[in-house]
Tab-separated table of C-alpha atoms in Angstrom:
chain	number	residue	atom	x	y	z
A	249	MET	CA	0.000	0.000	0.000
A	250	ARG	CA	1.391	3.416	-0.928
A	251	ALA	CA	2.292	5.986	1.724
A	252	PRO	CA	-0.586	8.407	0.884
A	253	GLU	CA	-3.064	5.542	1.204
A	254	LEU	CA	-1.598	4.566	4.574
A	255	LEU	CA	-1.870	8.155	5.775
A	256	GLU	CA	-5.476	8.289	4.617
A	257	LYS	CA	-6.240	5.057	6.483
A	258	GLU	CA	-4.646	6.441	9.635
A	259	ARG	CA	-6.635	9.666	9.301
A	260	ARG	CA	-9.931	7.824	8.965
A	261	ARG	CA	-9.017	5.627	11.935
A	262	SER	CA	-8.535	8.642	14.226
A	263	LEU	CA	-11.142	8.999	16.972
A	264	ARG	CA	-12.908	12.150	18.013
A	265	LEU	CA	-11.765	12.965	21.527
A	266	GLN	CA	-15.280	13.933	22.607
A	267	THR	CA	-16.423	10.343	21.944
A	268	LEU	CA	-13.818	8.933	24.331
A	269	VAL	CA	-14.490	11.633	26.913
A	270	ARG	CA	-18.207	10.881	26.984
A	271	LEU	CA	-17.606	7.144	27.291
A	272	ARG	CA	-15.186	7.767	30.158
A	273	TRP	CA	-17.657	10.022	32.003
A	274	LEU	CA	-20.200	7.230	31.627
A	275	ALA	CA	-17.650	4.809	33.126
A	276	VAL	CA	-16.964	7.205	36.028
A	277	ALA	CA	-20.685	7.536	36.736
A	278	GLY	CA	-21.233	3.773	36.603
A	279	GLN	CA	-18.234	2.944	38.779
A	280	THR	CA	-19.142	5.601	41.352
A	281	THR	CA	-22.750	4.460	41.572
A	282	THR	CA	-21.790	0.782	41.887
A	283	ALA	CA	-19.063	1.343	44.492
A	284	THR	CA	-21.284	3.641	46.559
A	285	PHE	CA	-24.173	1.185	46.516
A	286	VAL	CA	-21.947	-1.788	47.460
A	287	ALA	CA	-20.083	0.062	50.230
A	288	PHE	CA	-22.941	2.034	51.770
A	289	GLY	CA	-26.178	0.692	50.309
A	290	ILE	CA	-25.747	-2.977	51.179
A	291	ASP	CA	-22.803	-2.402	53.557
A	292	PHE	CA	-20.361	-4.861	51.992
A	293	SER	CA	-16.773	-4.695	53.192
A	294	MET	CA	-14.346	-3.378	50.560
A	295	PRO	CA	-11.163	-1.218	50.361
A	296	ILE	CA	-13.071	2.038	49.969
A	297	ILE	CA	-10.154	4.471	49.769
A	298	PRO	CA	-8.198	2.691	46.962
A	299	VAL	CA	-11.411	2.052	45.012
A	300	PHE	CA	-12.552	5.659	45.064
A	301	ALA	CA	-8.968	6.824	44.415
A	302	LEU	CA	-8.973	4.837	41.160
A	303	ILE	CA	-12.333	6.298	40.158
A	304	ALA	CA	-11.084	9.790	41.011
A	305	ALA	CA	-7.981	9.222	38.853
A	306	LEU	CA	-10.168	8.393	35.853
A	307	ALA	CA	-12.377	11.414	36.500
A	308	LEU	CA	-9.364	13.729	36.911
A	309	GLY	CA	-7.781	12.504	33.688
A	310	ASN	CA	-11.037	13.031	31.873
A	311	LEU	CA	-11.402	16.531	33.281
A	312	ILE	CA	-7.907	17.422	32.084
A	313	LEU	CA	-8.724	16.182	28.596
A	314	THR	CA	-11.943	18.213	28.580
A	315	LEU	CA	-10.197	21.434	29.613
A	316	ARG	CA	-7.039	20.914	27.553
A	317	PHE	CA	-8.483	20.013	24.161
A	318	PRO	CA	-11.460	21.291	22.108
A	319	ALA	CA	-14.499	19.061	21.702
A	320	THR	CA	-13.788	18.567	17.983
A	321	GLN	CA	-10.204	17.391	18.559
A	322	ARG	CA	-9.358	14.136	16.811
A	323	VAL	CA	-6.784	11.934	18.502
A	324	GLU	CA	-4.108	10.003	16.662
A	325	PRO	CA	-4.022	6.202	17.030
A	326	ARG	CA	-1.091	6.258	19.471
A	327	PHE	CA	-2.792	8.759	21.760
A	328	ALA	CA	-6.086	6.858	21.575
A	329	PHE	CA	-4.201	3.638	22.371
A	330	ALA	CA	-2.655	5.302	25.431
A	331	LEU	CA	-6.061	6.505	26.664
A	332	LEU	CA	-7.698	3.123	26.149
A	333	GLY	CA	-4.701	1.421	27.774
A	334	PHE	CA	-5.106	3.658	30.820
A	335	ASP	CA	-8.833	2.846	30.949
A	336	LEU	CA	-8.028	-0.860	30.749
A	337	ALA	CA	-5.425	-0.629	33.523
A	338	GLN	CA	-7.770	1.396	35.755
A	339	LEU	CA	-10.623	-1.080	35.309
A	340	THR	CA	-8.305	-4.051	35.881
A	341	ALA	CA	-7.017	-2.514	39.116
A	342	LEU	CA	-10.572	-1.782	40.242
A	343	LEU	CA	-11.625	-5.377	39.579
A	344	TYR	CA	-8.503	-6.655	41.335
A	345	LEU	CA	-9.487	-4.770	44.504
A	346	THR	CA	-13.049	-6.059	44.378
A	347	GLY	CA	-12.827	-9.797	43.869
A	348	GLY	CA	-11.114	-10.348	40.509
A	349	LEU	CA	-12.796	-12.968	38.343
A	350	ALA	CA	-15.529	-13.402	40.976
A	351	ASN	CA	-16.692	-9.818	40.331
A	352	PRO	CA	-19.807	-9.882	38.109
A	353	PHE	CA	-18.537	-6.796	36.243
A	354	VAL	CA	-15.454	-8.562	34.821
A	355	PRO	CA	-16.939	-8.704	31.271
A	356	LEU	CA	-16.660	-4.891	31.132
A	357	ILE	CA	-12.934	-5.387	30.542
A	358	SER	CA	-13.843	-6.118	26.922
A	359	VAL	CA	-15.180	-2.575	26.297
A	360	PRO	CA	-11.786	-0.877	25.624
A	361	VAL	CA	-10.804	-3.819	23.417
A	362	ILE	CA	-13.979	-3.564	21.323
A	363	ILE	CA	-13.487	0.198	20.923
A	364	SER	CA	-9.890	-0.326	19.815
A	365	PHE	CA	-10.830	-2.918	17.174
A	366	THR	CA	-13.472	-0.632	15.679
A	367	ALA	CA	-11.478	2.609	15.727
A	368	LEU	CA	-7.723	1.875	15.833
A	369	PRO	CA	-5.251	0.261	13.410
A	370	LEU	CA	-4.932	-3.479	13.857
A	371	ARG	CA	-1.474	-3.376	15.445
A	372	HIS	CA	-2.685	-1.050	18.227
A	373	ALA	CA	-5.845	-3.077	18.764
A	374	MET	CA	-3.910	-6.357	18.981
A	375	ALA	CA	-1.565	-4.824	21.549
A	376	LEU	CA	-4.551	-3.775	23.657
A	377	LEU	CA	-6.035	-7.276	23.372
A	378	VAL	CA	-2.778	-8.763	24.690
A	379	LEU	CA	-2.868	-6.321	27.607
A	380	ALA	CA	-6.480	-7.271	28.338
A	381	VAL	CA	-5.666	-10.996	28.377
A	382	ALA	CA	-2.721	-10.290	30.689
A	383	GLY	CA	-5.027	-8.285	32.958
A	384	VAL	CA	-7.583	-11.097	33.103
A	385	SER	CA	-4.774	-13.514	33.961
A	386	VAL	CA	-3.686	-11.260	36.830
A	387	LEU	CA	-7.251	-11.197	38.148
A	388	ALA	CA	-7.149	-15.003	38.433
A	389	ILE	CA	-4.200	-14.910	40.879
A	390	GLU	CA	-5.951	-14.704	44.263
A	391	PRO	CA	-6.763	-10.972	44.373
A	392	PHE	CA	-8.614	-9.168	47.138
A	393	PRO	CA	-11.783	-11.018	48.244
A	394	LEU	CA	-15.104	-10.217	46.660
A	395	PRO	CA	-17.088	-7.703	48.819
A	396	TRP	CA	-19.582	-9.851	50.673
A	397	TYR	CA	-21.585	-10.069	53.893
A	398	GLU	CA	-19.695	-9.514	57.130
A	399	GLY	CA	-18.218	-12.737	58.476
A	400	LEU	CA	-18.741	-14.646	55.221
A	401	SER	CA	-16.160	-15.346	52.522
A	402	LEU	CA	-17.125	-16.342	48.985
A	403	GLN	CA	-14.549	-18.802	47.680
A	404	ILE	CA	-14.363	-19.888	44.026
A	405	GLU	CA	-12.990	-23.305	43.230
A	406	PRO	CA	-9.889	-23.307	40.975
A	407	VAL	CA	-11.651	-25.267	38.230
A	408	LEU	CA	-14.523	-22.759	38.155
A	409	LYS	CA	-12.053	-19.870	38.204
A	410	PHE	CA	-10.204	-21.398	35.251
A	411	GLY	CA	-13.520	-21.781	33.419
A	412	ILE	CA	-14.329	-18.113	34.032
A	413	TRP	CA	-10.863	-17.174	32.732
A	414	ILE	CA	-11.422	-19.227	29.586
A	415	GLY	CA	-14.851	-17.653	29.108
A	416	ILE	CA	-13.566	-14.070	29.481
A	417	VAL	CA	-10.600	-14.642	27.140
A	418	SER	CA	-12.889	-16.306	24.588
A	419	MET	CA	-15.303	-13.395	24.790
A	420	LEU	CA	-12.444	-10.917	24.316
A	421	SER	CA	-11.197	-12.785	21.242
A	422	PHE	CA	-14.639	-13.193	19.689
A	423	ALA	CA	-15.664	-9.582	20.362
A	424	ALA	CA	-12.364	-8.326	18.943
A	425	PHE	CA	-12.687	-10.408	15.779
A	426	TYR	CA	-16.334	-9.445	15.264
A	427	ALA	CA	-15.670	-5.732	15.831
A	428	HIS	CA	-12.714	-5.813	13.442
A	429	ARG	CA	-14.732	-7.531	10.704
A	430	ILE	CA	-17.615	-5.085	11.044
A	431	SER	CA	-15.229	-2.139	10.942
A	432	LEU	CA	-13.380	-3.540	7.934
A	433	GLU	CA	-16.585	-4.166	5.994
A	434	ALA	CA	-17.806	-0.641	6.799
A	435	GLU	CA	-14.527	0.773	5.457
A	436	GLN	CA	-14.809	-1.289	2.293
A	437	ILE	CA	-18.366	-0.133	1.705
A	438	SER	CA	-17.303	3.478	2.298
A	439	ASP	CA	-14.395	3.177	-0.161
A	440	ALA	CA	-16.534	1.468	-2.773
A	441	LEU	CA	-19.347	4.000	-2.485
A	442	ALA	CA	-16.825	6.820	-2.850
A	443	ALA	CA	-15.548	5.169	-6.044
A	444	THR	CA	-19.146	4.803	-7.242
A	445	GLU	CA	-19.830	8.501	-6.700
A	446	LEU	CA	-16.667	9.430	-8.632
A	447	VAL	CA	-17.687	7.213	-11.540
A	448	LEU	CA	-21.197	8.651	-11.570
A	449	GLN	CA	-19.886	12.215	-11.501
A	450	ARG	CA	-17.599	11.442	-14.432
A	451	GLU	CA	-20.432	9.947	-16.479
A	452	GLN	CA	-22.700	12.880	-15.696
A	453	HIS	CA	-19.935	15.275	-16.649
A	454	LEU	CA	-19.522	13.559	-20.015
A	455	SER	CA	-23.267	13.658	-20.640
A	456	GLN	CA	-23.314	17.401	-19.983
A	457	LEU	CA	-20.601	18.246	-22.516
A	458	ASP	CA	-23.148	18.761	-25.288
A	459	GLY	CA	-24.901	21.396	-23.169
A	460	LEU	CA	-21.590	23.064	-22.413
A	461	ALA	CA	-20.762	23.107	-26.117
A	462	ALA	CA	-24.082	24.791	-26.897
A	463	ALA	CA	-23.513	27.339	-24.139
A	464	ALA	CA	-20.013	28.033	-25.471
A	465	ALA	CA	-21.395	28.495	-28.974
A	466	HIS	CA	-23.924	30.991	-27.657
A	467	GLU	CA	-21.386	32.940	-25.602
A	468	LEU	CA	-18.786	33.051	-28.381
A	469	GLY	CA	-21.288	34.100	-31.035
A	470	THR	CA	-21.340	37.802	-30.152
A	471	PRO	CA	-17.571	38.470	-29.971
A	472	LEU	CA	-17.009	36.379	-33.106
A	473	ALA	CA	-19.664	38.384	-34.966
A	474	THR	CA	-17.845	41.590	-33.978
A	475	ILE	CA	-14.541	40.153	-35.233
A	476	SER	CA	-16.220	39.178	-38.523
A	477	VAL	CA	-17.652	42.666	-39.043
A	478	VAL	CA	-14.302	44.334	-38.322
A	479	ALA	CA	-12.526	41.881	-40.634
A	480	LYS	CA	-14.931	42.665	-43.500
A	481	GLU	CA	-14.430	46.403	-42.997
A	482	MET	CA	-10.679	45.861	-43.110
A	483	ALA	CA	-11.082	43.781	-46.283
A	484	ARG	CA	-12.941	46.597	-47.997
A	485	ALA	CA	-10.263	49.067	-46.966
A	486	LEU	CA	-7.197	46.917	-47.603
A	487	GLY	CA	-8.442	44.399	-50.171
A	488	ASP	CA	-6.063	45.650	-52.879
A	489	ASP	CA	-3.148	46.224	-50.538
A	490	PRO	CA	-0.221	44.079	-51.812
A	491	ILE	CA	1.190	43.581	-48.303
A	492	HIS	CA	-1.847	43.095	-46.040
A	493	GLY	CA	-4.689	42.300	-48.449
A	494	GLU	CA	-4.132	38.518	-48.510
A	495	ASP	CA	-3.867	38.352	-44.708
A	496	VAL	CA	-7.107	40.274	-44.287
A	497	GLN	CA	-8.956	37.938	-46.665
A	498	LEU	CA	-7.631	34.959	-44.670
A	499	LEU	CA	-8.906	36.563	-41.455
A	500	VAL	CA	-12.379	36.993	-42.994
A	501	SER	CA	-12.550	33.399	-44.226
A	502	GLN	CA	-11.376	31.912	-40.913
A	503	SER	CA	-13.805	34.008	-38.875
A	504	GLN	CA	-16.619	32.785	-41.133
A	505	ARG	CA	-15.421	29.215	-40.629
A	506	CYS	CA	-15.555	29.666	-36.853
A	507	ARG	CA	-19.092	31.015	-37.110
A	508	ASP	CA	-20.139	27.980	-39.163
A	509	ILE	CA	-18.683	25.589	-36.564
A	510	LEU	CA	-20.432	27.336	-33.693
A	511	SER	CA	-23.661	27.412	-35.666
A	512	ARG	CA	-23.503	23.621	-36.138
A	513	LEU	CA	-22.896	23.109	-32.424
A	514	ALA	CA	-25.856	25.262	-31.488
A	515	SER	CA	-28.164	23.664	-34.060
A	516	LEU	CA	-27.092	20.161	-32.976
A	517	SER	CA	-28.139	20.892	-29.397
A	518	LYS	CA	-31.458	22.452	-30.439
A	519	GLU	CA	-32.432	19.841	-33.004
A	520	ASP	CA	-31.162	16.677	-31.321
A	521	GLU	CA	-31.466	17.508	-27.632
A	522	SER	CA	-34.859	15.889	-27.134
A	523	HIS	CA	-33.847	12.913	-29.275
A	524	MET	CA	-30.622	12.378	-27.327
A	525	ARG	CA	-32.382	12.547	-23.988
A	526	ARG	CA	-34.637	9.621	-24.873
A	527	LEU	CA	-33.102	6.191	-25.366
A	528	PRO	CA	-35.012	3.127	-26.649
A	529	LEU	CA	-34.100	-0.235	-25.160
A	530	SER	CA	-32.360	-1.352	-28.365
A	531	SER	CA	-30.247	1.810	-28.460
A	532	LEU	CA	-29.403	1.395	-24.786
A	533	LEU	CA	-28.042	-2.101	-25.415
A	534	GLU	CA	-26.127	-1.088	-28.535
A	535	GLU	CA	-24.565	1.935	-26.873
A	536	ALA	CA	-23.528	-0.033	-23.784
A	537	ALA	CA	-22.117	-2.927	-25.832
A	538	ALA	CA	-20.376	-1.002	-28.631
A	539	PRO	CA	-17.062	-0.258	-26.809
A	540	HIS	CA	-16.610	-3.960	-25.967
A	541	ARG	CA	-17.441	-5.645	-29.292
A	542	PRO	CA	-13.857	-5.660	-30.595
A	543	PHE	CA	-12.658	-7.709	-27.604
A	544	VAL	CA	-14.831	-10.804	-28.063
A	545	ALA	CA	-15.297	-13.124	-31.048
A	546	GLU	CA	-19.094	-13.145	-30.915
A	547	MET	CA	-21.561	-10.757	-29.307
A	548	GLY	CA	-25.236	-11.228	-29.997
A	549	ILE	CA	-28.045	-8.840	-29.009
A	550	SER	CA	-31.673	-9.929	-29.171
A	551	ILE	CA	-34.881	-8.235	-28.050
A	552	GLU	CA	-38.249	-9.890	-27.608
A	553	GLY	CA	-41.419	-8.462	-26.199
A	554	ASP	CA	-45.094	-7.667	-26.292
A	555	GLY	CA	-46.125	-4.234	-27.435
A	556	PRO	CA	-43.994	-1.174	-28.148
A	557	GLU	CA	-40.351	-1.061	-27.184
A	558	PRO	CA	-39.593	0.668	-23.869
A	559	VAL	CA	-38.077	4.130	-24.206
A	560	GLY	CA	-36.364	5.624	-21.171
A	561	GLN	CA	-34.384	8.684	-20.240
A	562	ARG	CA	-30.674	8.753	-21.040
A	563	ASN	CA	-29.182	7.891	-17.671
A	564	PRO	CA	-25.357	7.879	-17.415
A	565	ALA	CA	-25.562	5.650	-14.338
A	566	VAL	CA	-27.554	2.973	-16.199
A	567	LEU	CA	-25.267	3.162	-19.235
A	568	TYR	CA	-22.156	2.806	-17.099
A	569	GLY	CA	-23.575	0.015	-14.944
A	570	LEU	CA	-24.787	-2.030	-17.914
A	571	GLY	CA	-21.536	-1.375	-19.797
A	572	ASN	CA	-19.513	-2.587	-16.830
A	573	ILE	CA	-21.468	-5.848	-16.662
A	574	ILE	CA	-20.968	-6.394	-20.397
A	575	GLU	CA	-17.248	-5.628	-20.010
A	576	ASN	CA	-17.017	-8.180	-17.217
A	577	ALA	CA	-18.676	-10.811	-19.416
A	578	VAL	CA	-16.372	-10.012	-22.349
A	579	GLU	CA	-13.302	-10.215	-20.119
A	580	HIS	CA	-14.135	-13.733	-18.923
A	581	ALA	CA	-15.865	-15.144	-22.009
A	582	GLY	CA	-14.372	-18.078	-23.871
A	583	ARG	CA	-15.705	-16.968	-27.250
A	584	ALA	CA	-19.219	-15.540	-27.073
A	585	VAL	CA	-21.319	-13.085	-25.071
A	586	LYS	CA	-25.099	-12.955	-25.373
A	587	ILE	CA	-27.261	-9.985	-24.429
A	588	GLU	CA	-30.966	-10.815	-24.370
A	589	ALA	CA	-33.768	-8.423	-23.521
A	590	ARG	CA	-37.447	-9.133	-22.921
A	591	HIS	CA	-40.213	-6.679	-22.176
A	592	ASP	CA	-43.939	-6.689	-21.598
A	593	ALA	CA	-46.436	-4.252	-20.152
A	594	THR	CA	-45.065	-4.451	-16.618
A	595	ARG	CA	-41.447	-5.588	-16.706
A	596	VAL	CA	-38.168	-5.177	-18.614
A	597	THR	CA	-35.456	-7.820	-18.273
A	598	ILE	CA	-31.897	-7.776	-19.626
A	599	THR	CA	-29.739	-10.913	-19.386
A	600	VAL	CA	-25.989	-10.829	-20.014
A	601	SER	CA	-24.340	-14.262	-20.277
A	602	ASP	CA	-20.984	-15.609	-21.406
A	603	ASP	CA	-19.447	-19.006	-22.116
A	604	GLY	CA	-16.552	-18.656	-19.670
A	605	GLY	CA	-15.851	-20.455	-16.429
A	606	GLY	CA	-18.682	-18.816	-14.518
A	607	PHE	CA	-18.758	-17.538	-10.957
A	608	ALA	CA	-16.883	-19.348	-8.198
A	609	PRO	CA	-19.555	-21.368	-6.325
A	610	ASP	CA	-18.258	-20.520	-2.862
A	611	ILE	CA	-18.680	-16.763	-3.368
A	612	LEU	CA	-21.698	-16.723	-5.685
A	613	ALA	CA	-23.930	-15.441	-2.880
A	614	ARG	CA	-21.542	-12.534	-2.235
A	615	ILE	CA	-21.137	-11.348	-5.822
A	616	GLY	CA	-21.591	-7.596	-5.938
A	617	ASP	CA	-20.044	-6.949	-2.530
A	618	PRO	CA	-17.007	-4.653	-2.731
A	619	PHE	CA	-13.569	-6.239	-3.135
A	620	VAL	CA	-14.921	-9.754	-3.644
A	621	SER	CA	-13.253	-11.520	-6.580
A	622	ASP	CA	-16.136	-12.693	-8.719
A	623	ARG	CA	-14.709	-15.357	-11.033
A	624	GLN	CA	-13.037	-18.734	-10.941
A	625	PRO	CA	-9.445	-18.385	-9.676
A	626	ASP	CA	-7.911	-20.318	-12.573
A	627	ARG	CA	-8.509	-17.463	-15.002
A	628	GLU	CA	-5.968	-14.676	-15.214
A	629	GLU	CA	-7.228	-11.386	-13.795
A	630	GLY	CA	-6.123	-8.077	-15.243
A	631	ASN	CA	-5.562	-4.910	-13.288
A	632	ARG	CA	-9.188	-3.915	-13.488
A	633	ALA	CA	-11.731	-2.992	-10.876
A	634	GLY	CA	-13.846	-5.980	-11.851
A	635	GLY	CA	-11.059	-8.331	-10.826
A	636	LEU	CA	-11.386	-7.073	-7.275
A	637	GLY	CA	-15.166	-7.139	-7.244
A	638	LEU	CA	-15.317	-3.337	-7.114
A	639	GLY	CA	-16.450	-3.007	-10.731
A	640	LEU	CA	-19.500	-5.215	-10.218
A	641	PHE	CA	-20.230	-3.467	-6.929
A	642	ILE	CA	-20.298	-0.101	-8.707
A	643	ALA	CA	-22.460	-1.471	-11.514
A	644	LYS	CA	-24.846	-3.138	-9.064
A	645	THR	CA	-25.123	0.016	-6.942
A	646	LEU	CA	-25.789	2.297	-9.916
A	647	LEU	CA	-28.395	-0.009	-11.450
A	648	GLU	CA	-30.165	-0.566	-8.130
A	649	ARG	CA	-30.345	3.191	-7.621
A	650	ALA	CA	-32.110	3.323	-10.986
A	651	GLY	CA	-34.724	0.832	-9.761
A	652	ALA	CA	-33.283	-2.442	-11.068
A	653	THR	CA	-32.774	-5.741	-9.263
A	654	LEU	CA	-29.834	-7.995	-10.170
A	655	THR	CA	-29.364	-11.757	-9.867
A	656	PHE	CA	-26.113	-13.641	-10.449
A	657	GLU	CA	-26.012	-17.305	-11.439
A	658	ASN	CA	-24.117	-19.933	-13.388
A	659	ASN	CA	-25.671	-21.432	-16.490
A	660	GLY	CA	-22.847	-23.022	-18.451
A	661	GLY	CA	-21.020	-19.721	-17.979
A	662	ALA	CA	-21.899	-16.706	-15.893
A	663	ARG	CA	-25.298	-15.075	-16.250
A	664	ILE	CA	-26.441	-11.756	-14.802
A	665	THR	CA	-30.104	-10.800	-15.004
A	666	ILE	CA	-31.206	-7.170	-14.593
A	667	THR	CA	-34.912	-6.548	-14.084
A	668	TRP	CA	-36.853	-3.269	-13.943
A	669	PRO	CA	-40.508	-2.501	-13.472
A	670	ARG	CA	-41.285	-1.054	-16.891
A	671	TRP	CA	-42.599	2.251	-15.533
A	672	ARG	CA	-39.407	2.709	-13.514
A	673	MET	CA	-37.119	2.088	-16.465
A	674	GLU	CA	-39.034	4.513	-18.649
A	675	THR	CA	-38.915	7.248	-16.008
A	676	GLU	CA	-35.295	6.602	-14.993
C-alpha cells in the first residue's frame, strides 16, 4: 500500500476525543454508583479508599482532557491507544481490589478492546487485546476477596475460576474479531461508495458536454460576430493592398469558418437535444455494448417483447452500470457473449451471459459486494476494478439506484439478469 493511502487510512481511523471523553464520564458515573451502593447501600466490606482513588484518577484525567483540548479534537491512534490502555489498567485494578474474576462486572474489561478494534489500526488493537488478556490472567491470581456479607467469605474453586478465565478470554477474542470484521466491511463499503460517486460524476460530466458546447457556442457568437464585421471592414479598406490584403482575406474566411462551426454546435443541441435525452431499449443495449465488441469473437443482441419497445431517459448511471457488466462478461468469455432483452407491459429484463468459467460457487452469494473476486481463480485477472469485485459493486449500486434488481447465477457460464418494473425504467 502506498504511503498516501496509509496516511489516509490512519486519518480515517482517528477517533474524536469527545467520543472517548463521553464514554469515560459514563464509566466514572457507573463505577461511582456501583461502588457507593456496594459500600454504603448494602454495607459490603471493601477497600473504599483505593477504590474511590482509582475512580477519582479516571475522572481527573477526563477533566484534564476536557479542559485541555477542544471538543472537535481528533486523537491520533497512538494517543487513543494510550487513553484506552489507561482505561483498561484502571478497570483491571478496580476489579482486582473487588474480587477479581468473581466480580460480576469482569466482562466490562472487553469494552476498551472492542473500541480499539473498531477505531484503531490493527497493530494497536492487537496490543490492547494482549494487555487485556494479561489483565484477566492477573485477576485469576488470588486478588482481594469479593465484597460480601460480614463474616462470610465467597470462595471460588480453581476449576470454576479457570472456566471463568477461559470464558472471558474467549469473549475478548470473539468480540475483537467481530468488531474488526464489522469495521473492515464498513470501510470497504465506504471506499466502494466513494468510487461509485466518482464514476457517476464522471459519467454525468460527459453527458453534460453537449450542453456546455451549446452554451459556449452561444457565448462566443457575439464576440465572433464583432470580429467578422471588423474583418470585413478591413477587407474593404485593404483588399487591394499588396502587403496586407491577402492576410485580411484569410482573417475573414477563418472568422466565417468559426461562425459555421459554432452554428452547427448550437443547431445540434437544439435539433437533437430531445432525441438524445430519450433512449429506446435497443439503443441502450447497442450503446452499452459497442465499446466492448472488438474484444470478443461473438456478441449477440436480441430483443423480444409484447407491445412497443420501452423508451427511457438517457441515464449515465444505467449506461455505465450495464456497460460494466458487459465488459465483465467479455473479459471472462471463452468466445461468445449474449445480451438478451425481454419486455412486456409491466417488466423489462436484460440478461448478459458468457461461455466462460462462470462464478466461483463458494462466493456466488456474495457477488456484488465490494472487493470480492467474482470469477473462478484459474482465469488470469487483469488490473481492473472488476477483478477485485469493485467493478460489479459499482455497476450493481448504480443499477439498483435506478430501480433495477440484479441476480447472479451460473448457467454453463456466468449469467447476470437485470430486471426493472417497466414504468421505472421509462422514467429513470
